Each structure stands twice: as structure tokens, then as C-alpha cells.
Amino acid sequence: MTVKEALTAWGVTPEPDYQGQETADDFILGVKTESTGQETPDKYTVVQNFVSEHSAALNAQSVSNTYIRTGPVDTKTSTQRQFTINGDRFAGDPFQDFALSHKIKYGSGQSVVVDYVWFSSRTGKGEKGRAVLIVNSDASGAAGNNAGFSANLNAIGTPEEYTYTDSEQRSLQTASAPAEGQSIPAEDGQSASAVVDTAAETPVAPKKTAS
């Protein structure tokens, strides 16, 4: 299931001016799991099926110094976005099949770096960036219990501010916009030119020759 499909199924239309309570279910986390066909965040694979938690946290780093007649002063140096993902195993789920694959579980370096998007379904506001996907357990649980899994998604650098956009809707809006120089129908039914040609030549009277 894609981010767009999850948002549609949730039945919520993001409104940037929304005011009100937000629950954990209102936040959507998506991960790019395919090299093709997921060029925009709304097409990323949603982290949802049999997932009980994808908590978002901020890990801030600081340096403490002590100054004369001032005392300790903390200087914040950086902040890392971190997601904690927990759930039960579900074979066939696109995200779980990707995250719990041999390549990701035992991978290192760039092989476990993924693109992600995270935002509120109420406001559409959030972030996107790159992160390291680390699997902590892939089949936890005692006899008679569901097999569980857990993973961390730790962002690299500072994520980019993001507001949800339906790429298909954006393409339709772009296609319906009048091209440069195209005539736009006026209210009275007549056509009004969208572009005024200021380079039109002005007629020049012929020169008289001396007799």
C-alpha cells in the first residue's frame, strides 16, 4: 500500500489550517522500497500493516561549558530524527518484506539507507529525507504468541520540510493550466489573448525622393 492509498483509506483530507487534536494514527510514515515507480513521496510504501508503533523522536546533541559568574551553559549542536517501529510479522506486506529482507537485515553502509516521508494526515505537514534502516529483531515472541519485529529509522542530517502533495493531482493541475500564448476564453464568450505582442512592427511611411 502506498502513502496515497493509505491516506485515501483513512478518509482524511489534509488541511494546512486544521486546528485540533492529533492522534498517533493521524501520522503517516512512508519508505521508498522500490528503485522505480516511487519517484514522489506519495508513492512510497506506507509503514502500517500489523504495525503497532512508529513513534517519532528527536535526539538532540549539546555541549556543556561553564563560564565565570555564569555557571553551566548548554550549546545545542545538532538534532537527529529517529523512528521506532514495532509490530507483528505479516508475510506479503511490502514494507515488512523489504525491511526484513536478508539485504536489509545484514546490510551495512549505503545498502541500508532509504528515503522516507513523515507527515500529519490532518495538516499534511511533516518532513522528508534519508535515513538508516536498522532491524533489531525479526521474529520475537514466545510460543503461542504472534511473531514480532522491531526496527529503527534514523535520519541522516537535517530532513527537508514537507507538505503532502498528490503527484497525480498536481500533474492534472499542470496539464489544465494554459500554456504561454494560449487564448483564454473571456466571460462574454469571446477570446481574450493571454499574451500581448509588444514587438509588433509599426508601419513606416515610404520615403519621398527628390525630383
Short mmCIF file of N, CA and C in Angstrom, two decimals, residues 21-95:
data_model
loop_
_atom_site.label_atom_id
_atom_site.label_comp_id
_atom_site.label_asym_id
_atom_site.label_seq_id
_atom_site.Cartn_x
_atom_site.Cartn_y
_atom_site.Cartn_z
N GLN A 21 -7.00 18.29 17.94
CA GLN A 21 -6.16 17.22 18.46
C GLN A 21 -5.67 16.31 17.34
N GLU A 22 -4.47 15.78 17.52
CA GLU A 22 -3.90 14.81 16.59
C GLU A 22 -3.53 13.56 17.37
N THR A 23 -3.86 12.40 16.83
CA THR A 23 -3.54 11.14 17.47
C THR A 23 -2.36 10.49 16.75
N ALA A 24 -1.85 9.42 17.35
CA ALA A 24 -0.73 8.70 16.72
C ALA A 24 -1.13 8.14 15.36
N ASP A 25 -2.40 7.75 15.23
CA ASP A 25 -2.89 7.21 13.95
C ASP A 25 -2.93 8.25 12.85
N ASP A 26 -2.93 9.53 13.21
CA ASP A 26 -3.01 10.59 12.21
C ASP A 26 -1.70 10.77 11.44
N PHE A 27 -0.61 10.25 11.99
CA PHE A 27 0.69 10.46 11.34
C PHE A 27 1.02 9.29 10.41
N ILE A 28 1.51 9.64 9.23
CA ILE A 28 1.81 8.64 8.21
C ILE A 28 3.31 8.61 7.94
N LEU A 29 3.86 7.40 7.95
CA LEU A 29 5.28 7.19 7.66
C LEU A 29 5.40 6.33 6.42
N GLY A 30 6.16 6.82 5.45
CA GLY A 30 6.36 6.07 4.21
C GLY A 30 7.84 5.91 3.92
N VAL A 31 8.18 4.78 3.31
CA VAL A 31 9.57 4.47 2.97
C VAL A 31 9.65 4.06 1.51
N LYS A 32 10.65 4.54 0.82
CA LYS A 32 10.87 4.15 -0.58
C LYS A 32 11.51 2.78 -0.60
N THR A 33 10.76 1.80 -1.12
CA THR A 33 11.23 0.42 -1.12
C THR A 33 11.58 -0.09 -2.52
N GLU A 34 11.22 0.69 -3.54
CA GLU A 34 11.47 0.28 -4.92
C GLU A 34 12.34 1.32 -5.63
N SER A 35 13.21 0.85 -6.52
CA SER A 35 14.09 1.77 -7.25
C SER A 35 13.36 2.51 -8.36
N THR A 36 12.25 1.95 -8.84
CA THR A 36 11.45 2.60 -9.88
C THR A 36 9.98 2.61 -9.46
N GLY A 37 9.24 3.59 -9.97
CA GLY A 37 7.82 3.68 -9.69
C GLY A 37 7.48 4.41 -8.41
N GLN A 38 8.48 4.86 -7.68
CA GLN A 38 8.24 5.59 -6.44
C GLN A 38 9.03 6.91 -6.46
N GLU A 39 8.85 7.65 -7.53
CA GLU A 39 9.62 8.88 -7.71
C GLU A 39 9.18 10.00 -6.79
N THR A 40 7.93 9.96 -6.31
CA THR A 40 7.42 11.01 -5.42
C THR A 40 6.98 10.39 -4.10
N PRO A 41 7.04 11.16 -2.99
CA PRO A 41 6.72 10.62 -1.67
C PRO A 41 5.34 9.99 -1.54
N ASP A 42 4.35 10.48 -2.28
CA ASP A 42 3.01 9.91 -2.15
C ASP A 42 2.95 8.48 -2.68
N LYS A 43 4.00 8.05 -3.40
CA LYS A 43 4.05 6.69 -3.93
C LYS A 43 4.93 5.76 -3.09
N TYR A 44 5.50 6.30 -2.02
CA TYR A 44 6.32 5.46 -1.13
C TYR A 44 5.44 4.40 -0.47
N THR A 45 6.08 3.34 0.00
CA THR A 45 5.37 2.27 0.71
C THR A 45 5.07 2.72 2.13
N VAL A 46 3.81 2.59 2.54
CA VAL A 46 3.42 3.05 3.87
C VAL A 46 3.81 2.01 4.92
N VAL A 47 4.24 2.50 6.08
CA VAL A 47 4.57 1.65 7.23
C VAL A 47 3.30 1.55 8.06
N GLN A 48 2.55 0.46 7.91
CA GLN A 48 1.23 0.43 8.53
C GLN A 48 0.74 -0.98 8.87
N ASN A 49 0.79 -1.91 7.93
CA ASN A 49 0.14 -3.20 8.11
C ASN A 49 0.74 -3.99 9.28
N PHE A 50 -0.09 -4.27 10.30
CA PHE A 50 0.31 -5.00 11.51
C PHE A 50 1.43 -4.28 12.26
N VAL A 51 1.52 -2.97 12.06
CA VAL A 51 2.49 -2.14 12.80
C VAL A 51 1.76 -1.49 13.97
N SER A 52 2.26 -1.69 15.16
CA SER A 52 1.62 -1.13 16.36
C SER A 52 2.20 0.22 16.75
N GLU A 53 3.36 0.55 16.20
CA GLU A 53 4.02 1.80 16.60
C GLU A 53 5.05 2.23 15.56
N HIS A 54 5.04 3.51 15.24
CA HIS A 54 6.19 4.11 14.53
C HIS A 54 6.44 5.49 15.16
N SER A 55 6.80 5.43 16.43
CA SER A 55 6.99 6.65 17.22
C SER A 55 8.11 7.51 16.66
N ALA A 56 7.87 8.82 16.64
CA ALA A 56 8.87 9.77 16.17
C ALA A 56 9.50 10.47 17.36
N ALA A 57 10.82 10.52 17.37
CA ALA A 57 11.55 11.18 18.45
C ALA A 57 12.64 12.08 17.89
N LEU A 58 13.09 13.02 18.70
CA LEU A 58 14.18 13.91 18.33
C LEU A 58 15.32 13.74 19.32
N ASN A 59 16.46 13.36 18.81
CA ASN A 59 17.63 13.15 19.66
C ASN A 59 18.56 14.35 19.50
N ALA A 60 18.51 15.27 20.47
CA ALA A 60 19.30 16.49 20.39
C ALA A 60 20.66 16.29 21.06
N GLN A 61 21.69 16.85 20.44
CA GLN A 61 23.05 16.80 20.99
C GLN A 61 23.44 18.21 21.44
N SER A 62 24.18 18.27 22.54
CA SER A 62 24.61 19.57 23.03
C SER A 62 25.98 19.47 23.70
N VAL A 63 26.63 20.61 23.84
CA VAL A 63 27.92 20.70 24.51
C VAL A 63 27.76 21.62 25.71
N SER A 64 28.26 21.20 26.87
CA SER A 64 28.12 21.99 28.08
C SER A 64 29.44 22.66 28.44
N ASN A 65 29.39 23.95 28.70
CA ASN A 65 30.56 24.71 29.12
C ASN A 65 30.21 25.52 30.37
N THR A 66 31.19 25.74 31.21
CA THR A 66 30.99 26.53 32.42
C THR A 66 31.76 27.83 32.32
N TYR A 67 31.06 28.94 32.59
CA TYR A 67 31.66 30.26 32.45
C TYR A 67 31.71 30.98 33.80
N ILE A 68 32.66 31.89 33.91
CA ILE A 68 32.84 32.66 35.14
C ILE A 68 31.58 33.47 35.46
N ARG A 69 31.16 33.38 36.70
CA ARG A 69 29.99 34.09 37.22
C ARG A 69 28.70 33.82 36.44
N THR A 70 28.72 32.78 35.61
CA THR A 70 27.52 32.38 34.86
C THR A 70 27.11 30.96 35.19
N GLY A 71 28.11 30.08 35.25
CA GLY A 71 27.83 28.68 35.52
C GLY A 71 27.67 27.89 34.24
N PRO A 72 27.09 26.69 34.31
CA PRO A 72 26.95 25.83 33.13
C PRO A 72 26.03 26.42 32.08
N VAL A 73 26.45 26.34 30.83
CA VAL A 73 25.64 26.78 29.69
C VAL A 73 25.69 25.69 28.62
N ASP A 74 24.53 25.23 28.21
CA ASP A 74 24.47 24.20 27.17
C ASP A 74 24.32 24.85 25.80
N THR A 75 25.11 24.38 24.84
CA THR A 75 25.00 24.83 23.45
C THR A 75 24.52 23.67 22.59
N LYS A 76 23.36 23.81 22.01
CA LYS A 76 22.83 22.75 21.16
C LYS A 76 23.61 22.70 19.85
N THR A 77 24.03 21.49 19.46
CA THR A 77 24.86 21.34 18.26
C THR A 77 24.15 20.68 17.10
N SER A 78 23.22 19.77 17.38
CA SER A 78 22.52 19.08 16.30
C SER A 78 21.29 18.35 16.83
N THR A 79 20.43 17.93 15.89
CA THR A 79 19.24 17.14 16.24
C THR A 79 19.06 16.05 15.20
N GLN A 80 18.84 14.84 15.66
CA GLN A 80 18.62 13.72 14.74
C GLN A 80 17.19 13.19 14.90
N ARG A 81 16.51 13.02 13.79
CA ARG A 81 15.18 12.41 13.80
C ARG A 81 15.34 10.90 13.91
N GLN A 82 14.53 10.28 14.79
CA GLN A 82 14.57 8.84 14.97
C GLN A 82 13.15 8.28 15.06
N PHE A 83 12.91 7.18 14.35
CA PHE A 83 11.63 6.49 14.41
C PHE A 83 11.84 5.11 15.00
N THR A 84 10.95 4.73 15.92
CA THR A 84 10.94 3.39 16.49
C THR A 84 9.75 2.64 15.93
N ILE A 85 10.01 1.53 15.23
CA ILE A 85 8.96 0.77 14.56
C ILE A 85 8.82 -0.60 15.22
N ASN A 86 7.60 -0.89 15.68
CA ASN A 86 7.29 -2.19 16.28
C ASN A 86 6.01 -2.75 15.67
N GLY A 87 5.95 -4.06 15.58
CA GLY A 87 4.73 -4.68 15.05
C GLY A 87 4.82 -6.18 15.03
N ASP A 88 3.82 -6.82 14.43
CA ASP A 88 3.78 -8.27 14.27
C ASP A 88 4.08 -8.63 12.82
N ARG A 89 4.69 -9.79 12.66
CA ARG A 89 5.07 -10.23 11.32
C ARG A 89 3.84 -10.48 10.46
N PHE A 90 3.93 -10.02 9.20
CA PHE A 90 2.87 -10.24 8.23
C PHE A 90 3.52 -10.44 6.87
N ALA A 91 3.62 -11.70 6.44
CA ALA A 91 4.25 -12.02 5.16
C ALA A 91 3.42 -11.46 4.01
N GLY A 92 4.09 -10.84 3.07
CA GLY A 92 3.40 -10.27 1.93
C GLY A 92 3.19 -8.78 2.01
N ASP A 93 3.40 -8.19 3.20
CA ASP A 93 3.31 -6.74 3.32
C ASP A 93 4.55 -6.12 2.68
N PRO A 94 4.39 -5.18 1.77
CA PRO A 94 5.54 -4.62 1.04
C PRO A 94 6.62 -4.03 1.94
N PHE A 95 6.22 -3.30 2.99
CA PHE A 95 7.24 -2.72 3.86
C PHE A 95 7.97 -3.80 4.63
#
